[in-house]
Amino acid sequence: MEIVRVIEEAHEGEVTSIAFNRFRKEIFTSADGDKVVKVWDCRSGQLIRTQQHKGMVTSLLFSNTARLLFSGSIDNTVGIWTDKGVNLQMMAIGGGPVFSLAWDDRRRFLIVGGQAIINVFRLDLAEARKTSQQQRSVASGLKDGNNLSEAPHILKRVYPPLKGPDLCHVDVVNCMAITDTGKLVTGGFDNSLCMYEFDKLDKPREAFQRIRKCHTAAIVSMAYDTNTNCILTGSIDGSMKVWSIEGRLLDKFENINDQPVCVAYVAPTNCYWASGRFGRLNAFDPRAPANITPFVKEANGLDRHNITHLYSPPDTELLFGATKNKQLVIWQYNPQGAYRSFTSHSDWVEALAVVKLSINGQPSEELFTAGADGMVLRWLQDTEQNCNIYQCVEDIKMHEKNIHAMVYSEDLECLITGGEDCMIQLYYLNQVVPTYNDVPLPTCFKDHEGRVSGLALLSNFMLASASFDGSIRVWDLTTMKNVSALLDAHDSPIQVRLGG
């Protein structure tokens, strides 16, 4: 993930709801205490238009199949808008303020969450298109607009309202998700999860399941992991939890924030994202499960903003974050970006070698890094966490100054480095120095008079080296002797690093 854009001063208050039109690349936002929906160009960050509500806008949802925006408000209405910002209807829902919205693509259901109530509507797409056509006719002066207020509702009620405490939460229904298997999952201020099977909603008691005490405080955020078919929940209690669609707790990440936790799932990254302490974005690998934030924060810009709200649009590579400073931050998955970052060197990392070994008959892979601090670090994969994290298990002082080149001889099981100190050093991984005529061989070459800038392994245990002294030398690694030297290979220091 990389930050591709930051929109400053998105609203006068903190952004509390975000939606996205992936076809027009437009972002919809609403803020705490605000009665408008703002529409932004995702590519340029420019404000395109504003759309007005009578009451504070509490929730936004864009259906990419219907090409319609739905906006819920504290005034008990759901606004229905075309993707060009034309208001088709402001429909009174009944049951008090609207706090959350969800869309079932297969059934064209709009689910509306309120104060201990859930309403299920079916979108009449034909009626929406008819109303849109009438709106265009009125705008062009071809038709009188007086009768538009009497037009049939675009949203048709499918089932009687689901009310608490028997069939719903007993407090605000604050977040919702719809699974690929046809379940509606809702989170509420009553700390519980409610689950509904769409195919059984004509018999609501059979369709309904409640899981109590899911968190120790209100559930304020929810996301759906499409890969593992799991539900993520974030709570005021500072934790994120992972649930099966049967309501079983799978994993929990506690004390990640002292503020409400907002959560998101970005499919291309196969990671969970959540607001952590001081609002810093945290990343979690579900395979371990583990908090991998220390290994991805630098490449992903996780420390730069104080996040208060997250949203990742389905079927995209995007993640939107609203900040305490009223910014809108846009992250996008970059498949060419850094996957993990490991920091243990005290200076530049100058060289890297991948060593493949066999330990007890099992293939193993180790990393060796050489730095400007004169150190070679040995890294092993943490197999227990199972999330591609490497740990530094050994540090080896190879040179007094910068290491500029490194190669690995598989036949000799030996690391070879060249440095600023004009020396070439050998380090045998098995800690056994070979002998010649029963005498241990030296483990360094000292013939260069300038920094060693390049190394390359040749056939028959030969090593080539290039130096700032303008020379190229060839060494026999079985005898540790210089067998050839081209002293004036260049008139200037050789800076091209040889391959090995």
Short mmCIF file of C-alpha atoms in Angstrom, two decimals:
data_model
loop_
_atom_site.label_atom_id
_atom_site.label_comp_id
_atom_site.label_asym_id
_atom_site.label_seq_id
_atom_site.Cartn_x
_atom_site.Cartn_y
_atom_site.Cartn_z
CA MET A 1 0.00 0.00 0.00
CA GLU A 2 1.19 3.51 -0.73
CA ILE A 3 -0.32 6.92 -0.14
CA VAL A 4 -1.34 8.33 -3.51
CA ARG A 5 -3.24 11.41 -2.38
CA VAL A 6 -4.20 13.45 0.66
CA ILE A 7 -7.21 15.77 0.48
CA GLU A 8 -6.87 18.56 3.03
CA GLU A 9 -9.84 20.09 4.89
CA ALA A 10 -12.31 17.60 3.42
CA HIS A 11 -15.06 18.81 5.80
CA GLU A 12 -15.44 21.21 8.68
CA GLY A 13 -15.83 18.22 11.02
CA GLU A 14 -14.30 14.74 11.12
CA VAL A 15 -15.33 12.51 8.21
CA THR A 16 -17.58 9.73 9.50
CA SER A 17 -18.75 7.97 6.32
CA ILE A 18 -17.16 7.21 2.95
CA ALA A 19 -18.41 5.56 -0.25
CA PHE A 20 -16.85 5.10 -3.69
CA ASN A 21 -18.00 4.95 -7.31
CA ARG A 22 -15.36 2.80 -8.97
CA PHE A 23 -16.60 3.56 -12.51
CA ARG A 24 -16.37 7.34 -12.26
CA LYS A 25 -13.54 7.18 -9.69
CA GLU A 26 -15.47 9.44 -7.34
CA ILE A 27 -15.39 9.48 -3.52
CA PHE A 28 -18.42 10.42 -1.43
CA THR A 29 -17.89 11.73 2.09
CA SER A 30 -19.99 13.03 4.98
CA ALA A 31 -18.89 14.42 8.31
CA ASP A 32 -20.02 14.64 11.90
CA GLY A 33 -22.70 17.31 12.24
CA ASP A 34 -22.72 17.98 8.48
CA LYS A 35 -25.84 18.03 6.30
CA VAL A 36 -24.04 17.62 2.98
CA VAL A 37 -22.47 14.87 0.93
CA LYS A 38 -19.26 15.93 -0.79
CA VAL A 39 -18.12 14.30 -4.00
CA TRP A 40 -14.39 14.20 -4.82
CA ASP A 41 -12.38 13.20 -7.88
CA CYS A 42 -10.21 10.32 -6.65
CA ARG A 43 -7.48 11.03 -9.22
CA SER A 44 -7.08 14.77 -8.75
CA GLY A 45 -8.46 15.26 -5.25
CA GLN A 46 -10.69 18.08 -6.49
CA LEU A 47 -14.17 18.72 -5.09
CA ILE A 48 -16.74 18.01 -7.82
CA ARG A 49 -20.02 18.92 -6.09
CA THR A 50 -22.00 18.85 -2.86
CA GLN A 51 -25.37 17.17 -2.28
CA GLN A 52 -27.68 18.54 0.41
CA HIS A 53 -29.67 16.75 3.13
CA LYS A 54 -32.16 18.30 5.57
CA GLY A 55 -30.57 16.50 8.51
CA MET A 56 -27.06 15.33 9.42
CA VAL A 57 -25.79 12.60 7.09
CA THR A 58 -24.87 9.49 9.08
CA SER A 59 -24.07 6.86 6.43
CA LEU A 60 -23.22 6.51 2.75
CA LEU A 61 -23.38 3.57 0.34
CA PHE A 62 -22.81 3.40 -3.42
CA SER A 63 -24.16 0.48 -5.46
CA ASN A 64 -21.92 -0.12 -8.47
CA THR A 65 -24.53 -2.39 -10.06
CA ALA A 66 -27.41 0.05 -9.72
CA ARG A 67 -25.13 3.10 -10.21
CA LEU A 68 -26.94 4.83 -7.34
CA LEU A 69 -25.78 6.53 -4.13
CA PHE A 70 -27.76 6.00 -0.94
CA SER A 71 -27.34 8.41 1.96
CA GLY A 72 -28.82 7.87 5.41
CA SER A 73 -29.66 10.77 7.70
CA ILE A 74 -30.56 11.54 11.26
CA ASP A 75 -33.84 12.96 9.88
CA ASN A 76 -35.22 9.44 9.24
CA THR A 77 -34.68 9.57 5.48
CA VAL A 78 -32.62 7.75 2.89
CA GLY A 79 -31.58 9.85 -0.08
CA ILE A 80 -31.40 8.15 -3.47
CA TRP A 81 -29.06 9.83 -5.96
CA THR A 82 -27.86 9.14 -9.50
CA ASP A 83 -24.15 8.87 -10.06
CA LYS A 84 -24.25 12.40 -11.46
CA GLY A 85 -25.69 13.86 -8.27
CA VAL A 86 -29.37 14.11 -9.19
CA ASN A 87 -31.63 13.41 -6.22
CA LEU A 88 -34.32 10.92 -7.22
CA GLN A 89 -36.07 10.66 -3.87
CA MET A 90 -35.77 11.41 -0.17
CA MET A 91 -37.60 8.43 1.28
CA ALA A 92 -38.86 8.43 4.88
CA ILE A 93 -37.93 5.07 6.39
CA GLY A 94 -39.86 5.04 9.65
CA GLY A 95 -38.42 3.98 12.96
CA GLY A 96 -36.22 7.00 13.70
CA PRO A 97 -32.73 8.07 12.60
CA VAL A 98 -30.74 6.06 10.05
CA PHE A 99 -27.32 4.97 11.33
CA SER A 100 -26.06 2.40 8.83
CA LEU A 101 -26.60 1.03 5.31
CA ALA A 102 -25.73 -2.21 3.53
CA TRP A 103 -26.31 -3.49 -0.01
CA ASP A 104 -27.03 -7.05 -1.13
CA ASP A 105 -26.01 -7.14 -4.78
CA ARG A 106 -27.66 -10.45 -5.63
CA ARG A 107 -31.12 -9.55 -4.34
CA ARG A 108 -30.89 -5.78 -4.84
CA PHE A 109 -31.69 -5.34 -1.17
CA LEU A 110 -30.91 -2.14 0.70
CA ILE A 111 -30.67 -2.78 4.42
CA VAL A 112 -31.16 0.20 6.71
CA GLY A 113 -30.05 0.13 10.34
CA GLY A 114 -31.55 2.42 12.95
CA GLN A 115 -32.26 2.62 16.67
CA ALA A 116 -32.86 -1.06 17.57
CA ILE A 117 -34.44 -1.65 14.16
CA ILE A 118 -33.49 -3.02 10.74
CA ASN A 119 -35.49 -2.34 7.59
CA VAL A 120 -35.07 -4.38 4.41
CA PHE A 121 -36.02 -2.83 1.05
CA ARG A 122 -35.77 -4.04 -2.50
CA LEU A 123 -34.60 -1.52 -5.08
CA ASP A 124 -37.07 -1.10 -7.93
CA LEU A 125 -34.49 -0.36 -10.61
CA ALA A 126 -37.13 0.19 -13.29
CA GLU A 127 -38.82 2.80 -11.11
CA ALA A 128 -35.44 4.43 -10.43
CA ARG A 129 -34.75 4.71 -14.14
CA LYS A 130 -38.25 6.05 -14.77
CA THR A 131 -37.85 8.68 -12.07
CA SER A 132 -34.46 9.63 -13.44
CA GLN A 133 -35.95 10.08 -16.90
CA GLN A 134 -38.72 12.24 -15.45
CA GLN A 135 -36.13 14.34 -13.65
CA ARG A 136 -34.30 14.93 -16.92
CA SER A 137 -37.57 15.86 -18.67
CA VAL A 138 -38.38 18.40 -15.95
CA ALA A 139 -34.88 19.84 -16.12
CA SER A 140 -35.18 20.31 -19.89
CA GLY A 141 -38.64 21.90 -19.55
CA LEU A 142 -40.46 19.08 -21.33
CA LYS A 143 -42.51 18.08 -18.30
CA ASP A 144 -44.14 19.65 -15.25
CA GLY A 145 -42.31 18.69 -12.05
CA ASN A 146 -45.25 19.14 -9.65
CA ASN A 147 -46.16 15.44 -9.67
CA LEU A 148 -42.66 14.10 -8.96
CA SER A 149 -43.24 14.18 -5.22
CA GLU A 150 -46.10 11.72 -5.71
CA ALA A 151 -43.99 9.23 -7.67
CA PRO A 152 -43.97 5.62 -6.40
CA HIS A 153 -41.23 4.75 -3.96
CA ILE A 154 -38.02 3.46 -5.52
CA LEU A 155 -37.40 1.34 -2.42
CA LYS A 156 -40.06 -1.31 -1.78
CA ARG A 157 -40.33 -2.83 1.68
CA VAL A 158 -39.71 -6.58 1.52
CA TYR A 159 -40.23 -7.70 5.12
CA PRO A 160 -41.74 -6.15 8.24
CA PRO A 161 -39.19 -4.20 10.31
CA LEU A 162 -36.87 -6.34 12.42
CA LYS A 163 -37.08 -4.82 15.89
CA GLY A 164 -35.25 -5.34 19.13
CA PRO A 165 -35.08 -6.95 21.53
CA ASP A 166 -36.62 -10.04 19.91
CA LEU A 167 -35.26 -9.71 16.35
CA CYS A 168 -32.63 -7.00 16.53
CA HIS A 169 -30.21 -5.07 18.72
CA VAL A 170 -31.49 -3.17 21.72
CA ASP A 171 -29.49 -0.09 20.80
CA VAL A 172 -28.09 1.64 17.70
CA VAL A 173 -27.32 -0.62 14.72
CA ASN A 174 -24.03 1.04 13.85
CA CYS A 175 -22.40 -1.17 11.20
CA MET A 176 -23.34 -3.98 8.82
CA ALA A 177 -21.78 -6.45 6.40
CA ILE A 178 -23.20 -8.93 3.89
CA THR A 179 -21.34 -12.17 3.25
CA ASP A 180 -20.95 -14.07 0.00
CA THR A 181 -22.94 -16.91 1.55
CA GLY A 182 -26.08 -14.79 1.98
CA LYS A 183 -25.87 -13.59 5.57
CA LEU A 184 -26.43 -10.16 7.02
CA VAL A 185 -24.20 -9.42 10.00
CA THR A 186 -24.78 -6.33 12.13
CA GLY A 187 -22.89 -4.74 15.01
CA GLY A 188 -24.46 -2.53 17.64
CA PHE A 189 -23.97 -0.25 20.57
CA ASP A 190 -25.23 -3.12 22.75
CA ASN A 191 -21.83 -4.88 22.27
CA SER A 192 -23.47 -7.72 20.34
CA LEU A 193 -23.54 -9.17 16.84
CA CYS A 194 -26.77 -10.10 15.11
CA MET A 195 -26.88 -12.44 12.11
CA TYR A 196 -29.68 -13.02 9.61
CA GLU A 197 -30.02 -15.54 6.80
CA PHE A 198 -31.68 -13.82 3.85
CA ASP A 199 -33.30 -17.01 2.61
CA LYS A 200 -35.21 -17.36 5.90
CA LEU A 201 -36.27 -13.76 6.50
CA ASP A 202 -39.90 -14.62 5.77
CA LYS A 203 -39.63 -16.52 9.10
CA PRO A 204 -37.49 -14.02 11.00
CA ARG A 205 -37.16 -16.02 14.21
CA GLU A 206 -35.55 -18.85 12.25
CA ALA A 207 -33.31 -16.44 10.36
CA PHE A 208 -32.10 -14.57 13.46
CA GLN A 209 -29.08 -15.29 15.65
CA ARG A 210 -27.61 -13.06 18.36
CA ILE A 211 -24.10 -13.29 19.84
CA ARG A 212 -23.96 -11.32 23.07
CA LYS A 213 -20.99 -9.68 24.78
CA CYS A 214 -18.83 -9.76 21.68
CA HIS A 215 -16.95 -6.75 23.02
CA THR A 216 -16.90 -4.99 26.37
CA ALA A 217 -18.12 -1.79 24.69
CA ALA A 218 -20.02 -0.69 21.58
CA ILE A 219 -19.14 -2.17 18.18
CA VAL A 220 -18.46 0.79 15.89
CA SER A 221 -16.83 -0.71 12.80
CA MET A 222 -17.11 -3.84 10.67
CA ALA A 223 -15.44 -5.33 7.59
CA TYR A 224 -15.81 -8.55 5.62
CA ASP A 225 -12.83 -10.76 4.72
CA THR A 226 -13.82 -12.16 1.33
CA ASN A 227 -10.88 -14.56 1.29
CA THR A 228 -11.65 -16.47 4.49
CA ASN A 229 -15.36 -15.54 4.79
CA CYS A 230 -14.82 -13.91 8.17
CA ILE A 231 -16.14 -10.79 9.86
CA LEU A 232 -13.90 -8.15 11.49
CA THR A 233 -15.24 -5.95 14.26
CA GLY A 234 -13.77 -2.85 15.87
CA SER A 235 -14.96 -1.51 19.20
CA ILE A 236 -14.79 1.39 21.58
CA ASP A 237 -13.01 -1.04 23.93
CA GLY A 238 -9.86 -0.65 21.79
CA SER A 239 -9.89 -4.14 20.28
CA MET A 240 -10.39 -5.81 16.92
CA LYS A 241 -11.90 -9.29 16.72
CA VAL A 242 -12.36 -11.85 13.96
CA TRP A 243 -15.53 -13.94 13.75
CA SER A 244 -16.74 -16.85 11.69
CA ILE A 245 -20.08 -16.35 9.96
CA GLU A 246 -21.49 -18.86 12.45
CA GLY A 247 -20.63 -16.44 15.26
CA ARG A 248 -17.54 -18.18 16.63
CA LEU A 249 -14.65 -16.00 17.84
CA LEU A 250 -11.55 -16.88 15.79
CA ASP A 251 -8.97 -14.28 16.78
CA LYS A 252 -8.71 -11.14 18.85
CA PHE A 253 -6.28 -8.24 18.94
CA GLU A 254 -6.72 -6.37 22.20
CA ASN A 255 -5.43 -3.02 23.44
CA ILE A 256 -4.45 -1.83 19.98
CA ASN A 257 -6.03 1.56 20.64
CA ASP A 258 -7.28 3.68 23.53
CA GLN A 259 -9.91 5.12 21.16
CA PRO A 260 -12.62 3.42 19.06
CA VAL A 261 -11.09 1.01 16.56
CA CYS A 262 -12.07 1.27 12.90
CA VAL A 263 -11.30 -1.76 10.69
CA ALA A 264 -10.97 -2.57 6.99
CA TYR A 265 -9.98 -5.50 4.76
CA VAL A 266 -8.07 -4.83 1.54
CA ALA A 267 -8.25 -8.00 -0.54
CA PRO A 268 -5.06 -7.61 -2.66
CA THR A 269 -2.97 -7.22 0.51
CA ASN A 270 -4.71 -10.09 2.32
CA CYS A 271 -4.25 -8.04 5.49
CA TYR A 272 -6.49 -6.49 8.10
CA TRP A 273 -6.10 -2.77 8.69
CA ALA A 274 -7.14 -0.99 11.87
CA SER A 275 -6.63 2.31 13.64
CA GLY A 276 -4.13 1.85 16.45
CA ARG A 277 -2.76 4.01 19.24
CA PHE A 278 -2.44 7.71 18.45
CA GLY A 279 -4.58 6.97 15.39
CA ARG A 280 -1.71 5.30 13.54
CA LEU A 281 -2.78 2.74 10.98
CA ASN A 282 -1.94 -0.86 11.98
CA ALA A 283 -1.62 -3.92 9.73
CA PHE A 284 -2.40 -7.52 10.74
CA ASP A 285 -1.60 -10.71 8.86
CA PRO A 286 -4.49 -13.18 9.41
CA ARG A 287 -2.35 -16.22 8.62
CA ALA A 288 -0.34 -16.04 11.85
CA PRO A 289 -2.28 -14.10 13.12
CA ALA A 290 0.15 -11.31 13.95
CA ASN A 291 0.55 -7.57 14.07
CA ILE A 292 2.97 -6.86 11.22
CA THR A 293 2.90 -3.07 11.55
CA PRO A 294 6.64 -2.74 12.43
CA PHE A 295 7.53 -4.51 9.17
CA VAL A 296 5.27 -2.53 6.81
CA LYS A 297 4.76 0.90 8.39
CA GLU A 298 7.64 2.66 6.65
CA ALA A 299 6.79 1.52 3.13
CA ASN A 300 3.07 2.10 3.63
CA GLY A 301 3.18 5.45 5.40
CA LEU A 302 1.33 4.15 8.43
CA ASP A 303 2.88 6.63 10.87
CA ARG A 304 1.95 9.79 9.02
CA HIS A 305 -1.71 10.32 9.93
CA ASN A 306 -4.11 10.10 12.87
CA ILE A 307 -6.86 7.84 11.48
CA THR A 308 -10.43 8.03 12.80
CA HIS A 309 -12.35 6.21 10.05
CA LEU A 310 -11.49 3.55 7.42
CA TYR A 311 -13.22 2.27 4.32
CA SER A 312 -12.01 -0.10 1.60
CA PRO A 313 -14.39 -0.33 -1.40
CA PRO A 314 -15.08 -3.94 -2.50
CA ASP A 315 -13.32 -5.13 -5.67
CA THR A 316 -10.73 -2.35 -5.56
CA GLU A 317 -7.12 -1.88 -4.46
CA LEU A 318 -7.98 1.23 -2.45
CA LEU A 319 -8.16 2.14 1.21
CA PHE A 320 -9.61 5.46 2.36
CA GLY A 321 -8.77 6.91 5.75
CA ALA A 322 -10.26 9.95 7.44
CA THR A 323 -8.03 11.74 9.92
CA LYS A 324 -8.48 13.75 13.07
CA ASN A 325 -7.14 16.72 11.12
CA LYS A 326 -10.12 16.51 8.73
CA GLN A 327 -8.02 15.02 5.91
CA LEU A 328 -8.99 12.26 3.51
CA VAL A 329 -6.04 9.93 2.86
CA ILE A 330 -6.04 7.57 -0.13
CA TRP A 331 -3.88 4.43 -0.08
CA GLN A 332 -3.54 2.16 -3.11
CA TYR A 333 -2.08 -1.31 -3.30
CA ASN A 334 1.23 -1.32 -5.17
CA PRO A 335 2.28 -4.83 -6.23
CA GLN A 336 5.79 -3.49 -6.95
CA GLY A 337 6.06 -1.84 -3.52
CA ALA A 338 8.00 -3.16 -0.54
CA TYR A 339 6.30 -6.20 0.97
CA ARG A 340 8.13 -6.19 4.32
CA SER A 341 10.80 -3.93 5.82
CA PHE A 342 13.38 -5.13 8.36
CA THR A 343 15.63 -2.63 10.10
CA SER A 344 18.65 -3.76 12.13
CA HIS A 345 21.60 -2.18 10.35
CA SER A 346 22.81 1.15 11.72
CA ASP A 347 23.67 2.44 8.23
CA TRP A 348 22.99 1.81 4.55
CA VAL A 349 22.36 -1.77 3.41
CA GLU A 350 24.80 -2.26 0.54
CA ALA A 351 24.48 -5.94 -0.41
CA LEU A 352 22.12 -8.91 -0.09
CA ALA A 353 22.59 -12.64 -0.51
CA VAL A 354 19.97 -15.40 -0.45
CA VAL A 355 21.33 -18.71 0.81
CA LYS A 356 19.43 -21.95 0.30
CA LEU A 357 20.37 -24.73 2.71
CA SER A 358 19.16 -28.17 3.74
CA ILE A 359 18.63 -28.62 7.47
CA ASN A 360 17.76 -32.15 8.62
CA GLY A 361 16.70 -32.93 5.07
CA GLN A 362 14.33 -29.96 4.92
CA PRO A 363 14.97 -27.04 2.55
CA SER A 364 15.69 -23.76 4.30
CA GLU A 365 16.29 -20.23 3.12
CA GLU A 366 18.37 -17.60 4.88
CA LEU A 367 19.11 -13.98 4.10
CA PHE A 368 22.41 -12.21 4.62
CA THR A 369 22.69 -8.45 4.42
CA ALA A 370 25.85 -6.34 4.37
CA GLY A 371 25.89 -2.71 5.35
CA ALA A 372 27.87 0.50 5.49
CA ASP A 373 28.29 -0.25 9.20
CA GLY A 374 30.75 -3.02 8.31
CA MET A 375 28.35 -5.71 9.56
CA VAL A 376 26.85 -8.77 7.94
CA LEU A 377 23.49 -9.76 9.44
CA ARG A 378 21.97 -13.20 9.22
CA TRP A 379 18.18 -13.45 8.95
CA LEU A 380 15.92 -16.48 9.45
CA GLN A 381 12.23 -16.70 8.62
CA ASP A 382 9.93 -16.85 11.62
CA THR A 383 8.10 -20.06 10.71
CA GLU A 384 5.93 -19.98 13.81
CA GLN A 385 4.22 -16.74 12.76
CA ASN A 386 3.82 -17.89 9.13
CA CYS A 387 3.62 -14.36 7.74
CA ASN A 388 6.93 -13.90 5.90
CA ILE A 389 8.71 -12.15 8.74
CA TYR A 390 12.47 -12.53 9.08
CA GLN A 391 14.36 -12.13 12.36
CA CYS A 392 18.00 -11.18 12.74
CA VAL A 393 19.68 -14.11 14.49
CA GLU A 394 23.36 -13.24 14.10
CA ASP A 395 25.51 -10.17 13.48
CA ILE A 396 29.01 -10.65 12.08
CA LYS A 397 31.68 -7.94 12.11
CA MET A 398 33.37 -8.37 8.71
CA HIS A 399 35.01 -4.97 8.07
CA GLU A 400 35.92 -1.83 9.98
CA LYS A 401 34.30 0.33 7.31
CA ASN A 402 31.65 0.05 4.59
CA ILE A 403 30.94 -3.27 2.90
CA HIS A 404 30.43 -2.62 -0.82
CA ALA A 405 30.05 -6.12 -2.29
CA MET A 406 29.03 -9.62 -1.18
CA VAL A 407 28.67 -13.01 -2.84
CA TYR A 408 27.98 -16.51 -1.56
CA SER A 409 29.82 -19.66 -2.63
CA GLU A 410 27.43 -22.58 -2.37
CA ASP A 411 30.21 -25.12 -2.86
CA LEU A 412 32.32 -23.71 -0.03
CA GLU A 413 29.32 -22.59 2.07
CA CYS A 414 31.11 -19.31 2.40
CA LEU A 415 30.16 -15.61 2.37
CA ILE A 416 32.68 -13.33 0.70
CA THR A 417 32.67 -9.55 1.21
CA GLY A 418 34.63 -6.62 -0.12
CA GLY A 419 34.94 -3.36 1.75
CA GLU A 420 36.12 0.21 2.08
CA ASP A 421 39.20 -1.06 3.99
CA CYS A 422 40.60 -2.55 0.70
CA MET A 423 40.12 -6.08 2.03
CA ILE A 424 38.20 -9.17 0.92
CA GLN A 425 36.92 -11.26 3.81
CA LEU A 426 35.62 -14.85 3.88
CA TYR A 427 33.15 -16.23 6.42
CA TYR A 428 32.39 -19.96 6.46
CA LEU A 429 28.87 -20.70 7.65
CA ASN A 430 29.87 -24.00 9.23
CA GLN A 431 32.64 -22.18 11.17
CA VAL A 432 35.23 -24.62 9.74
CA VAL A 433 38.15 -23.01 7.87
CA PRO A 434 39.51 -25.23 5.08
CA THR A 435 43.15 -26.33 5.17
CA TYR A 436 45.86 -26.56 2.51
CA ASN A 437 48.66 -29.03 3.21
CA ASP A 438 47.19 -29.37 6.72
CA VAL A 439 47.53 -25.63 7.34
CA PRO A 440 44.37 -23.49 7.85
CA LEU A 441 43.88 -21.14 4.96
CA PRO A 442 43.78 -17.38 5.51
CA THR A 443 40.31 -15.83 5.41
CA CYS A 444 41.14 -12.50 3.79
CA PHE A 445 42.84 -10.97 0.74
CA LYS A 446 44.78 -7.73 1.23
CA ASP A 447 46.38 -7.01 -2.15
CA HIS A 448 44.01 -4.25 -3.32
CA GLU A 449 45.05 -0.66 -2.62
CA GLY A 450 41.56 0.87 -2.91
CA ARG A 451 38.08 -0.02 -1.82
CA VAL A 452 36.79 -3.34 -3.15
CA SER A 453 33.75 -2.36 -5.22
CA GLY A 454 32.79 -5.62 -6.93
CA LEU A 455 32.98 -9.39 -6.53
CA ALA A 456 32.07 -12.27 -8.86
CA LEU A 457 32.33 -16.04 -8.50
CA LEU A 458 33.95 -17.82 -11.44
CA SER A 459 34.23 -21.52 -12.24
CA ASN A 460 36.71 -23.86 -10.55
CA PHE A 461 36.51 -22.02 -7.21
CA MET A 462 37.83 -18.78 -8.64
CA LEU A 463 36.84 -15.30 -7.45
CA ALA A 464 37.14 -12.03 -9.38
CA SER A 465 37.35 -8.67 -7.63
CA ALA A 466 37.30 -5.06 -8.82
CA SER A 467 38.67 -2.10 -6.92
CA PHE A 468 38.95 1.66 -6.80
CA ASP A 469 42.68 1.15 -7.40
CA GLY A 470 41.73 0.48 -11.05
CA SER A 471 42.63 -3.20 -10.94
CA ILE A 472 40.79 -6.48 -11.48
CA ARG A 473 42.18 -9.52 -9.67
CA VAL A 474 41.39 -13.23 -9.76
CA TRP A 475 41.82 -15.42 -6.70
CA ASP A 476 41.94 -19.18 -6.12
CA LEU A 477 39.66 -19.88 -3.16
CA THR A 478 41.15 -23.35 -2.60
CA THR A 479 44.64 -21.95 -2.00
CA MET A 480 43.73 -18.33 -1.15
CA LYS A 481 46.28 -17.02 -3.63
CA ASN A 482 46.11 -14.29 -6.26
CA VAL A 483 46.46 -16.08 -9.61
CA SER A 484 45.95 -13.15 -11.95
CA ALA A 485 45.92 -9.36 -11.79
CA LEU A 486 45.07 -6.72 -14.38
CA LEU A 487 46.49 -3.68 -12.64
CA ASP A 488 45.49 -0.99 -15.13
CA ALA A 489 42.07 -2.27 -16.11
CA HIS A 490 40.71 1.28 -15.91
CA ASP A 491 42.21 4.75 -15.68
CA SER A 492 39.72 5.62 -12.96
CA PRO A 493 38.22 3.83 -9.95
CA ILE A 494 36.11 0.80 -10.93
CA GLN A 495 32.60 1.39 -9.59
CA VAL A 496 30.64 -1.23 -11.50
CA ARG A 497 29.78 -4.15 -9.23
CA LEU A 498 30.44 -7.57 -10.69
CA GLY A 499 27.80 -10.31 -10.60
CA GLY A 500 28.27 -13.58 -8.80
#
